[in-house]
Each structure stands twice: as C-alpha cells, then as structure tokens.
Coordinates of C-alpha atoms in Angstrom, one line a residue:
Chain A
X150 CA 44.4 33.9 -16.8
X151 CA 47.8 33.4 -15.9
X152 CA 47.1 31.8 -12.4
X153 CA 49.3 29.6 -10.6
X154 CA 47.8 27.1 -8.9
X155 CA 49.5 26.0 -5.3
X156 CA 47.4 22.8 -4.0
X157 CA 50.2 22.0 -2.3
X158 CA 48.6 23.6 0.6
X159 CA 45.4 22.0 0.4
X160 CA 47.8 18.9 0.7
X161 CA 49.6 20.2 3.7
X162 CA 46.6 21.1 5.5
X163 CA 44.8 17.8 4.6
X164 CA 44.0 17.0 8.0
X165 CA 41.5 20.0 8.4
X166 CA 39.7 18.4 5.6
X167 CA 39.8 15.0 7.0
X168 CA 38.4 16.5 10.3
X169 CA 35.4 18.7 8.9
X170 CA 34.8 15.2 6.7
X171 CA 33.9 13.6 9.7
X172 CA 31.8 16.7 11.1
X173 CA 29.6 16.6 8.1
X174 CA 29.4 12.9 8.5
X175 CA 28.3 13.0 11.3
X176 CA 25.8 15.7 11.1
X177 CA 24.6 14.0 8.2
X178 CA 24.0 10.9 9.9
X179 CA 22.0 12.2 12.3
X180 CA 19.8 14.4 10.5
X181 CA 19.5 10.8 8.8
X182 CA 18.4 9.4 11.4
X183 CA 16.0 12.0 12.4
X184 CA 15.2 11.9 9.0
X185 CA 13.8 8.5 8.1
X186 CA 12.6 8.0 11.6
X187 CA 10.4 10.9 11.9
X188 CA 9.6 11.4 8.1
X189 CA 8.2 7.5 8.4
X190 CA 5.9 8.8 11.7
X191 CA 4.9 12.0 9.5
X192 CA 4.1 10.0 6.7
X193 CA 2.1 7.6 8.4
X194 CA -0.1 10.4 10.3
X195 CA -0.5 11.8 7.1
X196 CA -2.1 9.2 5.6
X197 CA -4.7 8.6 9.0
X198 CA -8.0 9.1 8.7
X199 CA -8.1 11.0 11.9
X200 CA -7.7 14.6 11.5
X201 CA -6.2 14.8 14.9
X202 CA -3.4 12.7 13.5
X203 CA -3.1 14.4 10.0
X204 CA -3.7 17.8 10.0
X205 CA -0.4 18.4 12.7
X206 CA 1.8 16.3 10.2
X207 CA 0.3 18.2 6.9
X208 CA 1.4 21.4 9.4
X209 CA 4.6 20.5 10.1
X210 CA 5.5 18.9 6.5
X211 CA 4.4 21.9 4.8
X212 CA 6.2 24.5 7.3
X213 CA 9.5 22.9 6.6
X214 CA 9.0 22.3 3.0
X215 CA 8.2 26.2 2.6
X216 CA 11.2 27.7 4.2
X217 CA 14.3 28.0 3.6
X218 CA 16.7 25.4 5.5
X219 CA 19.3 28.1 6.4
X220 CA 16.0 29.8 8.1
X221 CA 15.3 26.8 9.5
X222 CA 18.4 26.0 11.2
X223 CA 19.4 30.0 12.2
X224 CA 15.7 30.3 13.9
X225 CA 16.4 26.9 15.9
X226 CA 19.7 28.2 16.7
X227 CA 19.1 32.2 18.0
X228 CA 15.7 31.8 18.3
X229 CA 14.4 28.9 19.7
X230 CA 16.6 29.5 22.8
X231 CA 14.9 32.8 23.6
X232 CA 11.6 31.1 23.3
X233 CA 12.1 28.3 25.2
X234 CA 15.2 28.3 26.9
X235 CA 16.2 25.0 25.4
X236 CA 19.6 26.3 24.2
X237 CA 21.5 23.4 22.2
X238 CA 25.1 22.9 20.9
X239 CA 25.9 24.6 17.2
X240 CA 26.4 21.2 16.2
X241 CA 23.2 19.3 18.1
X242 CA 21.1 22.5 16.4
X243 CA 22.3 21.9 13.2
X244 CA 21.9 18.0 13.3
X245 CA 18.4 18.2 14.7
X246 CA 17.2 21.3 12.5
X247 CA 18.7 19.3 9.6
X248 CA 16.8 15.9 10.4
X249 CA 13.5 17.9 11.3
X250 CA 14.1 19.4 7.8
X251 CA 14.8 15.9 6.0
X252 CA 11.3 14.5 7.7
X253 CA 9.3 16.8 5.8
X254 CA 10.8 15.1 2.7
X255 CA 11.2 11.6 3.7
X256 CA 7.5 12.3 4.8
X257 CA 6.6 12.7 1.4
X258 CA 8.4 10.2 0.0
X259 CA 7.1 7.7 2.2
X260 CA 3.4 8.8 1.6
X261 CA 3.6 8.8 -2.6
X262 CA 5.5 4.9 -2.2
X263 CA 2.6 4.1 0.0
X264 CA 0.0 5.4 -2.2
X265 CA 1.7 4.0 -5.4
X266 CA 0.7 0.5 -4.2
X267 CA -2.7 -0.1 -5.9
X268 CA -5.8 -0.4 -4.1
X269 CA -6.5 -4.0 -4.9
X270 CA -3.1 -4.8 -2.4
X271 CA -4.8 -3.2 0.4
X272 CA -8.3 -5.0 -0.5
X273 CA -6.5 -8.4 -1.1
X274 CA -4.7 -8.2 2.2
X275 CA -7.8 -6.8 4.1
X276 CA -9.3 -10.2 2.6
X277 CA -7.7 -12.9 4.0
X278 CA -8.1 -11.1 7.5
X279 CA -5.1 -8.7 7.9
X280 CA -5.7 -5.7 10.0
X281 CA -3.9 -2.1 9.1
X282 CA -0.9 -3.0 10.5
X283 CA -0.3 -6.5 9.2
X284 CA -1.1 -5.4 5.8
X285 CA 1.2 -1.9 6.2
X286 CA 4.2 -4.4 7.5
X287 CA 3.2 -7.3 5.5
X288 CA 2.1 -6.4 1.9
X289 CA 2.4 -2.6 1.7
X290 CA 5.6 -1.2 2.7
X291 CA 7.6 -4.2 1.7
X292 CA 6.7 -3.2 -1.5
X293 CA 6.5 0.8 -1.5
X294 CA 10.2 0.9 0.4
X295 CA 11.5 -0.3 -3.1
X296 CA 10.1 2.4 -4.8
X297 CA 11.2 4.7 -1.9
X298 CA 15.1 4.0 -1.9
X299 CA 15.7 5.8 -5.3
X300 CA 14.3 9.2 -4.1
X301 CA 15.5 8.6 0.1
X302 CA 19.2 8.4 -1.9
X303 CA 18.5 11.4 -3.4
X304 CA 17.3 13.2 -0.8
X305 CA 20.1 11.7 1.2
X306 CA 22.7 13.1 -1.0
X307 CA 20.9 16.9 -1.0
X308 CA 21.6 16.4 3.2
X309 CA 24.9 15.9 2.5
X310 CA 25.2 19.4 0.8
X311 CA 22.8 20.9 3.2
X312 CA 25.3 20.2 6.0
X313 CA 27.4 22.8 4.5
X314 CA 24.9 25.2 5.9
X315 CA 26.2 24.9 9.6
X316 CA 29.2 26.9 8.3
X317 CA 26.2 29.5 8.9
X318 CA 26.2 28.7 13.4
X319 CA 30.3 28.3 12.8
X320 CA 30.1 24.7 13.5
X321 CA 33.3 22.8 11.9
X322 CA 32.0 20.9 8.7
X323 CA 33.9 21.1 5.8
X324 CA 32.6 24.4 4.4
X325 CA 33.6 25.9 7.6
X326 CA 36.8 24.7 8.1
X327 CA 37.8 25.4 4.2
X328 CA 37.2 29.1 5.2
X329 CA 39.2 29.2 7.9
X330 CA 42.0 27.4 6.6
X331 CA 41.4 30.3 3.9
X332 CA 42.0 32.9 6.3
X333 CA 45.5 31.5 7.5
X334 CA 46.4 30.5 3.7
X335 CA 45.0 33.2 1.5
X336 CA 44.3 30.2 -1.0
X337 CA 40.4 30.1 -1.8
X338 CA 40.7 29.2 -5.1
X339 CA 43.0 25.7 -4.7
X340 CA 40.6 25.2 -1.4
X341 CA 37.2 26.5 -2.6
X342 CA 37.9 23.9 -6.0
X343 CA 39.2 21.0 -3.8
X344 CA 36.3 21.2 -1.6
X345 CA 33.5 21.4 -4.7
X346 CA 35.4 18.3 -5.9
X347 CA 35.4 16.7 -3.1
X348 CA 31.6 16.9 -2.6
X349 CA 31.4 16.3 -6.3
X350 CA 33.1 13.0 -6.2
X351 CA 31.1 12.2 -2.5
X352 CA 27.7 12.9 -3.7
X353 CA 28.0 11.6 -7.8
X354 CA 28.1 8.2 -6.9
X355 CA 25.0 8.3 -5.0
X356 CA 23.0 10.3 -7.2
X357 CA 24.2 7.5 -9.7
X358 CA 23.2 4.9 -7.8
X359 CA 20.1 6.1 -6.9
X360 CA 19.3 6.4 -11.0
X361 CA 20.5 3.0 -11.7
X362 CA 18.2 1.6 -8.9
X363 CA 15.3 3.6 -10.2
X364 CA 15.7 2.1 -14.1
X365 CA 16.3 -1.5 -12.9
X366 CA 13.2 -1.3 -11.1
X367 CA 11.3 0.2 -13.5
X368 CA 12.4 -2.3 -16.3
X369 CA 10.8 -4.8 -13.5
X370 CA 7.6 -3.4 -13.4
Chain B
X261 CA -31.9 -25.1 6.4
X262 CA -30.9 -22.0 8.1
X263 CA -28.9 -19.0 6.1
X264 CA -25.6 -18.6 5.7
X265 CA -25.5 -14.9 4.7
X266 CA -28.6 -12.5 5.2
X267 CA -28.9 -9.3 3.9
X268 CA -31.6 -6.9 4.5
X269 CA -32.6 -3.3 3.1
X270 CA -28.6 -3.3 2.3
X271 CA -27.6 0.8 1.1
X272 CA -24.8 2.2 0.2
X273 CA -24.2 5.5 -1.5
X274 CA -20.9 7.1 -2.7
X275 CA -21.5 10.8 -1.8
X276 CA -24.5 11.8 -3.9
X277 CA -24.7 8.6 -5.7
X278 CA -26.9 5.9 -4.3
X279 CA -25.3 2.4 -5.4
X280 CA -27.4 0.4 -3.5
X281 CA -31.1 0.9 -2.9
X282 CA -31.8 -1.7 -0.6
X283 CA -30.6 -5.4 -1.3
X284 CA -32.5 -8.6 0.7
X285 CA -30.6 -11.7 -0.1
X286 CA -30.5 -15.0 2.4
X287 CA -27.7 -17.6 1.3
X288 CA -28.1 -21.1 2.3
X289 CA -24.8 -22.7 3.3
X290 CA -23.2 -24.8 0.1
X291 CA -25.3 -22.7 -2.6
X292 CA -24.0 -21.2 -5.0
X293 CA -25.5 -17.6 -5.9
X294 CA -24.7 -16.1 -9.7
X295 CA -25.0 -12.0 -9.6
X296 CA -25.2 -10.9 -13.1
X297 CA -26.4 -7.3 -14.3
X298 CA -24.8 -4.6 -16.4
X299 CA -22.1 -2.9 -15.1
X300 CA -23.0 -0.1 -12.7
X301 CA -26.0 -1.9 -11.1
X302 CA -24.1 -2.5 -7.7
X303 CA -23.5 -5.9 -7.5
X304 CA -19.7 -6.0 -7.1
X305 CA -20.5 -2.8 -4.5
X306 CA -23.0 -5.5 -3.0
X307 CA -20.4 -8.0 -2.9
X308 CA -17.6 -6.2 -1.3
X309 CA -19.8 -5.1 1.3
X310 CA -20.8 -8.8 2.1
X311 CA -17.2 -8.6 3.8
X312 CA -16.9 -5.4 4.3
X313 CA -14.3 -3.8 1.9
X314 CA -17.7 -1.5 1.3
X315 CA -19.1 0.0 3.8
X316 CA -23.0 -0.5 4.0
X317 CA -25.0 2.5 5.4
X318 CA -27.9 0.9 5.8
X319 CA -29.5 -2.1 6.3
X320 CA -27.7 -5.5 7.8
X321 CA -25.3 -7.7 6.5
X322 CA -25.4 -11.0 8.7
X323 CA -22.6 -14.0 8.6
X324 CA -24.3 -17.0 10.3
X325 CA -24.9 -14.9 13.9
X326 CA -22.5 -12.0 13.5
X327 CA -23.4 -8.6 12.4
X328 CA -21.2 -7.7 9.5
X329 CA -19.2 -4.7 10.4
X330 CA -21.3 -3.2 12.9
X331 CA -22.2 -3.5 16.7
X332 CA -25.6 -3.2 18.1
X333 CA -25.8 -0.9 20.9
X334 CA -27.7 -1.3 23.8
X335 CA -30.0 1.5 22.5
X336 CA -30.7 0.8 19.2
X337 CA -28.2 2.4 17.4
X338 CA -25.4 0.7 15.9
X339 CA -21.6 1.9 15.5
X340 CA -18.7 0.6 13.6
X341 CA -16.8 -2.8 15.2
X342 CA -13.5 -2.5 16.2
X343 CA -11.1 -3.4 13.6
X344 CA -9.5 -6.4 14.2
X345 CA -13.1 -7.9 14.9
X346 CA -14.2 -6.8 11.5
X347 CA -10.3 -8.5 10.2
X348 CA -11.6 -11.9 12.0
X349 CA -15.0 -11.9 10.6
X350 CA -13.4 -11.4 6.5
X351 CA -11.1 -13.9 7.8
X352 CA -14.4 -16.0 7.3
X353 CA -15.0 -15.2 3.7
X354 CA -12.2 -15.8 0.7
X355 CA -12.7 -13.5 -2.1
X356 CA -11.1 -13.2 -5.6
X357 CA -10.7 -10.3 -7.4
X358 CA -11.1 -9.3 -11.0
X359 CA -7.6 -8.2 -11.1
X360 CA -6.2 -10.9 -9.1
X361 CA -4.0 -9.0 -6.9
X362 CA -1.7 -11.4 -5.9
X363 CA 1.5 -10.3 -3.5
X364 CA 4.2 -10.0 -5.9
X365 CA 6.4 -9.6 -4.1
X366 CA 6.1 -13.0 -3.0
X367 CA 6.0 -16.7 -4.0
X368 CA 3.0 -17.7 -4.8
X369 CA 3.3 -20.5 -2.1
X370 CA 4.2 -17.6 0.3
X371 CA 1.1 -15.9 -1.4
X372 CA -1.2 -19.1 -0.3
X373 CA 0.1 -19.3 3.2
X374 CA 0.4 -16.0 4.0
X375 CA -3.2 -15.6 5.8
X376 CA -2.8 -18.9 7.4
X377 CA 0.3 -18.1 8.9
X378 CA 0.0 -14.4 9.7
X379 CA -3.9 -14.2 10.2
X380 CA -4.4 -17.6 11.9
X381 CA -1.1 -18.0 13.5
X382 CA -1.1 -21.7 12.0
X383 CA 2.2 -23.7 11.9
X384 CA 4.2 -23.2 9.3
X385 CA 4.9 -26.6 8.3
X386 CA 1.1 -27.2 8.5
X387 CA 0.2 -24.5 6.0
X388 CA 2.8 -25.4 3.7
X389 CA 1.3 -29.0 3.1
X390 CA -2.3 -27.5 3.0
X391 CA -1.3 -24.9 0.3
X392 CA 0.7 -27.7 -1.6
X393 CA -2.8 -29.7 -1.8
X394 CA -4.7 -26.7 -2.3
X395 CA -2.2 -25.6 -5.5
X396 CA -2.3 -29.0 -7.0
X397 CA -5.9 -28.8 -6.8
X398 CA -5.9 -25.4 -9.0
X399 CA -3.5 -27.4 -10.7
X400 CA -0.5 -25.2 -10.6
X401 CA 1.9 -27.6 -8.3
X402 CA 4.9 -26.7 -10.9
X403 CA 4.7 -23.7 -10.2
X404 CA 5.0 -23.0 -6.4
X405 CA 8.5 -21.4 -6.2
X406 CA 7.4 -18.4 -8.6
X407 CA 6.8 -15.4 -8.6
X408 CA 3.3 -14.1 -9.8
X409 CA 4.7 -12.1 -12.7
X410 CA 5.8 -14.9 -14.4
X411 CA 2.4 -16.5 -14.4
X412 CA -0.3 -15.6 -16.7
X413 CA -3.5 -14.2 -16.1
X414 CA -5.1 -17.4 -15.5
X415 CA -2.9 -19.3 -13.5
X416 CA -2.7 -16.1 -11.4
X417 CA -6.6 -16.0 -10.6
X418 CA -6.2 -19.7 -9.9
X419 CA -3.5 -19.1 -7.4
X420 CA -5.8 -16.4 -5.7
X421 CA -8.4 -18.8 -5.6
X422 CA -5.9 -21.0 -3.9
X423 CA -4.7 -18.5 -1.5
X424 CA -8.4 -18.0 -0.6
X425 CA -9.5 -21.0 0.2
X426 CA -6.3 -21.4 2.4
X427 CA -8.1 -19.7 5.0
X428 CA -11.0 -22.0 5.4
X429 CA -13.4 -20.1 4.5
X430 CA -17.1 -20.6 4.9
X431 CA -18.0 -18.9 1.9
X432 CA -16.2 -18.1 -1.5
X433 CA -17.1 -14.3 -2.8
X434 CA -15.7 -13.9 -6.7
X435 CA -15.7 -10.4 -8.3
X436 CA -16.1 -10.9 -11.9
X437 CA -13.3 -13.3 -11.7
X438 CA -12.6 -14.0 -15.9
X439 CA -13.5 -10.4 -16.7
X440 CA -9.8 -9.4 -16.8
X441 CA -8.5 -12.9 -18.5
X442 CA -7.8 -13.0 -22.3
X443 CA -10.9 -15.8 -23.3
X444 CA -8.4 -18.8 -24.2
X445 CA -7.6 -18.3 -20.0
X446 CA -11.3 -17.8 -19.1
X447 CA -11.9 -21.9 -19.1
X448 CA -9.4 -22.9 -16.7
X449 CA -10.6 -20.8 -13.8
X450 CA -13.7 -21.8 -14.4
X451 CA -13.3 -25.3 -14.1
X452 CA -11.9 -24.7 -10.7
X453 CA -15.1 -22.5 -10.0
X454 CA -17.1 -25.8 -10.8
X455 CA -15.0 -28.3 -9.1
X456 CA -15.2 -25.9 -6.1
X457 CA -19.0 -26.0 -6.3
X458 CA -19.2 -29.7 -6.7
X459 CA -17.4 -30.0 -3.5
X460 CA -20.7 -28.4 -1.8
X461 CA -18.6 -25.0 -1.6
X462 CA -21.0 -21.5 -1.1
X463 CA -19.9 -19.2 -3.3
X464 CA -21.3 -15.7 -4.4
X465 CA -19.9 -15.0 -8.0
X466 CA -20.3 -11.9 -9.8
X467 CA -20.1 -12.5 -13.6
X468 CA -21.0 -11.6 -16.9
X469 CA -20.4 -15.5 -17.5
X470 CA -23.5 -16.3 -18.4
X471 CA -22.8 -20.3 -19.2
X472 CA -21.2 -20.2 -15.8
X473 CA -24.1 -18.8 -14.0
X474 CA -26.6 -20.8 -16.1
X475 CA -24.8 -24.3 -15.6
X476 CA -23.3 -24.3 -12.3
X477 CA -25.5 -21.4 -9.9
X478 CA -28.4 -22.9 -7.8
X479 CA -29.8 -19.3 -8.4
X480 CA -29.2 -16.7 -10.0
X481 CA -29.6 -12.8 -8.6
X482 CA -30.1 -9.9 -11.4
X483 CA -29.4 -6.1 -10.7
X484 CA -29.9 -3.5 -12.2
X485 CA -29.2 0.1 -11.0
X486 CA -28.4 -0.7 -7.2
X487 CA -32.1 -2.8 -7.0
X488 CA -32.5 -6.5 -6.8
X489 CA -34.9 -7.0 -10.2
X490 CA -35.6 -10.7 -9.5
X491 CA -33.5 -13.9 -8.1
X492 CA -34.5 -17.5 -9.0
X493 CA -33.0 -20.6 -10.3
X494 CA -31.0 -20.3 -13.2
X495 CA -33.4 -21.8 -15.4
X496 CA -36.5 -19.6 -14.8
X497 CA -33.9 -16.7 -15.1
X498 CA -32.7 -17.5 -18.5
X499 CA -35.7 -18.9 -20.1
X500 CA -38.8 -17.1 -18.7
X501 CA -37.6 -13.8 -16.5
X502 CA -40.4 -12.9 -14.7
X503 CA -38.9 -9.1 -15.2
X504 CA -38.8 -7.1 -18.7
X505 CA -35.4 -5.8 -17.3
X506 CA -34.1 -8.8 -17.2
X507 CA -34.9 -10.0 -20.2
X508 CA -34.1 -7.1 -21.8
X509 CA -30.2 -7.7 -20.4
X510 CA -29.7 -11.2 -20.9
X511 CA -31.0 -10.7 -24.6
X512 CA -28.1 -8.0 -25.3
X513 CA -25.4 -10.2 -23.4
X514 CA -26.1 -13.6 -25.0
X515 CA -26.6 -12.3 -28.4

C-alpha cells in the first residue's frame, strides 16, 4: 500500500459537496415531514377499533416495511407514472417515496409509545370525564412522545443515509454528486472516504444523542 | 329516599368467561356500600362498569335518571351512547384506583385540576382555590408543586382521591384503594375514606379492609364468583351471615 493520497481535490471541489449537502437536506426534511405527519395518522388508525380505519394502515405499514426502500423509490419513479400518469420530479419522487417510507416506521414507533403507557392512564383519564381525544392530547401522548424521541432520532438519522439512495433516479445528493465529481477527477478513494466521513461525523452525534436521551429517561422511570 | 345508583340483572363476560351473573344493587344517595369477596368474584368488574370503564352486556346500570352507557331505542333494543355522553355521565362519578394512577407527568395540583379545567371548562383561577381546599383536606397542602413520583404510595392515593372529588362528583367509586399501599400507608387514606363518609359522601368501596367495611359502610355487599351472595348492614354481615359463603370468607380473611 503505497498510496498517495491527494484530498486536495476534494478541497478544491468543496463546493459540489456543499451543494449535494443541501440536496440531501432537503430531501431529508421532507421525507421528515412526510414522515412524522403521516406515520402519526398511520399510527393512530392503527390503533382504531374500526377495521375500516386499521386494516388500510396495517396494509400500508407492512408494505413499506417489507420492501426494500430502493424498490420503493425506483417503482414510484418508472412505475407509478405509467400507472397513473402522475409523473413527479427525481427529486419530489424521492422526497415523497422517502417520507411514505419513514411513515411506516414513525407509525410504529408512535403505536409501541402509545401502548407503553399503562392502562390505568387511559382508565384514570376516562374517569374524570375525558373523551379519546382529550385523554390522547392530554395524558397519553404527552407522555408516550418522550419515549418516542429516542427511536424518531434514530430513525431520523437512518433517513439521512437513505437519501443517498436518490443517487439511484440521478437526483444531486451527495452520493451522486461524489460520483460525478469522480468521473471528472478519477479520485474515488480521497472522495468515496471524505463523503463516509462526512456522513459519519453528520449522523454520530445523533445516534449519540438519541442514546443519551434514551438512558436519562430510563434512569427517570 | 329514592336511589342513587340502580343496578339490575347486571352481566358481563370476558369471552368465554362470565364475570358477572347478574348483579341487583340500588344505592341511596350519601350511603356508603362496602363490596368485599375474594378476588375473582367480580366486584371490582362490577364497579368499573358502574361508570363504564367495563362494559355491561346485560342488564342496566342507572345514575339517578340516566342509563349508564346505553340508549334505549324506540323499539326496545338498546345501542351504545355516543361517547362524549358516556364522558359526561363518568364525569358524575370520581373513582380511585388500586394503583393510583396519577398523571406524572404533572403536578399534582395540575393533577387535581385537570378534569375541572379540561372536562368542565371551569376557570382556572376557580379550580386552583378548590383543589388547594380539597389538598389540605387530604392533608397534603406541602406538597402541591410536586411531582407524583416523589410522593409515596399513600400520599399518592390521597392525591387521587383529591383529584376525584375535584369534579363534584355525586358518588365516590374506590377500587381496593389500600390493596397496593405498604400497611404503615394503609391508615392515612383511610382516614380520608372516613372523613369523606362523615361528610354524608356516597361511596362504593371495594376492599379486603374488613375494619373499614365493618366501621364505616352503612352495608356491606359480598360476592363471590360474579353473584351477589347477600348484602346487609355491616353488622349482620360480620356477625351472623345469613350465607355459608360468606361466612366461610370472612372466617379465612379475619383470621
């Protein structure tokens, strides 16, 4: 191994990182978004009584939690078009396939810190008079969402590396941009190690935080 | 006097199992009604369906002149009420639990006026002063700003009876209230049960306190194996049962 390493050019080229940085922000905020938003909705149907409410949501969670995400995101792209005709962006595809695939997850993070809370919360609540949704808002979730926030971190930070998948519909996250830049520079080993490390050093201090949060709040228990 | 609480041919099975075979109980308003029996007869099922945390199958449940739960129809049958009627009529009852189950993740003066503010819509500022009263009357006033972990097990059921009686309620339903207190703790919530009674409170108290039941109920109901075996005053209960059942239980529990 008598490699000679030239990061020089990642350096020079610094910009291209700086821009995909932004795309895979961006499509990581969104699939956020989707995320939380829709996994909450999922969750909640879930947990109905009516089957008309929880046997779509059991569908859905359980479709996207038994493919693969890169399926996922190449059937929205090529495939949903030819279906439907509801042809979207690279990027909007990837954002929206991404989110619908986070919901499933978020959904099921949602339902175990619902179902965590004990019985007796629900039957104290119920009570004093509280209907579903005062004792969801009130009692419930206020609790539960604390013992959501360590697992939504860490699925959080598995949609950050997920984004790398658009590479896959050539939209311009870092992944994707690293390879190009590769095909001008020839350098895939200085940019392929610069861009692991830059995940690494992204995605370690939320992983970290996520277990801090989770032993604090067990020590509380 | 007319009944608060009526119950007639009350049934309730989970699945297979049939908890409750048929329950008649009438409850005058400021009585206080002891239900003891072994464990497994029904009568914390019985009590939970009094406000409808238990569904009853069968039967009627009846607080003053409202159906428990259910809605008569025109032709005879009956079908669940809508849920926010069934919230306002448990608004009516307070009920402590064995385990307490206090918010924590609040106060326990936001526990106490939580139903009155969220359930009632009351002032703020007017719940506040009634919880303050009703805290120093449980006799836990020092401790208002806490939260519920930091109490013990006592002051915690105390605090529950607190945040009950917030609500106003016309009736007080206790499920084995001491069962989960170490017995130094067992005392203290008592002694609120009493001072409650005293006041002219109705109350419905599942326990396997049998002093409690024998000093403080006006009667006391036994069951055994989701029947009603017998129900008279206290006295005739504990010193001449009328049933071998009963007899046979109380002589095992106050050995």
């Amino acid at each position: 191994m008598d490699y000679t390493w030239h990061f020089q050019v990642v350096w020079d080229y610094r910009a291209v990182f700086v821009r995909g940085a932004i795309m895979t922000a961006q499509i990581t905020f969104w699939a956020t978004l989707i995320g939380l938003t829709l996994g909450m909705a999922l969750g909640l149907m879930r947990r109905s009584q009516l089957r008309l409410l929880r046997l779509p949501a059991a569908t859905f969670i359980e479709l996207f939690r038994s493919t693969p995400a890169l399926v996922q995101l190449v059937w929205i792209y090529y495939a949903l078009p030819i279906l439907t005709g509801l042809q979207m962006s690279n990027t909007v595809s990837v954002s929206i396939g991404l989110g619908l695939h986070a919901a499933a997850y978020f959904a099921e993070i949602f339902r175990a810190g619902v179902n965590s809370i004990s019985k007796g919360q629900w039957d104290a609540a119920r009570a004093i008079g509280m209907t579903y949704s005062q004792s969801m808002r009130r009692i419930i979730l206020p609790q539960a969402v604390r013992r959501m926030i360590p697992p939504i971190i860490n699925e959080f930070a598995s949609l950050i590396k997920l984004t790398t998948l658009g590479s896959a519909l050539a939209v311009y996250e870092l992944l994707h941009e690293a390879n190009n830049l590769i095909n001008s520079t020839y350098r895939p080993l200085e940019i392929y190690t610069v861009l692991a490390l830059a995940f690494a050093v992204l995605i370690y201090p939320i992983i970290y935080a996520s277990q801090r949060l989770e032993q604090r709040w067990q020590i509380r228990q | 006097m007319t009944a608060l609480i009526r119950a007639s041919n009350v049934q309730k099975s989970f699945g297979p199992l049939h908890v409750l075979k048929g329950i008649d109980l009438e409850i005058a308003r400021g009585e206080v009604l002891a239900i003891i029996g072994p464990s497994g007869s029904g009568k914390s099922t019985f009590l939970r369906c009094m406000n409808f945390l238990e569904e009853y199958d069968h039967g009627e449940i009846w607080l003053g002149d409202e159906l428990v739960g259910y809605r008569q129809k025109p032709n005879g049958t009956r079908v669940k009420q809508k849920p926010e009627h069934i919230a306002k009529i448990r608004a009516r009852m307070g009920m402590v639990f064995q385990n307490f189950n206090l918010f924590p993740h609040m106060s326990v003066l936001d526990n106490v006026i939580e139903g009155p503010t969220i359930v009632q819509r009351r002032p703020r500022d007017e719940a506040v002063a009634q919880a303050k009263v009703l805290l120093d009357r449980v006799g836990l006033s020092s401790k208002i700003d806490v939260y519920p972990e930091t109490l013990s097990g006592g002051q915690q059921q105390r605090a529950a009876i607190a945040r009950a009686l917030a609500m106003n309620p016309e009736v007080m339903l206790f499920d084995e209230p001491t069962s989960a207190l170490d017995p130094e703790l067992v005392g203290e919530v008592l002694d609120v049960m009493r001072a409650l009674a005293a006041e002219g409170m109705t109350m419905v108290v599942v326990t396997h306190e049998m002093g409690f039941a024998r000093d403080v109920a006006d009667r006391v109901m036994m069951m055994d194996n989701g029947n009603r075996i017998e129900i008279d005053t206290p006295q005739k209960i504990f010193t001449a049962p009328s049933h071998p059942r009963t007899a046979e239980f109380l002589q095992r529990v106050l050995r």
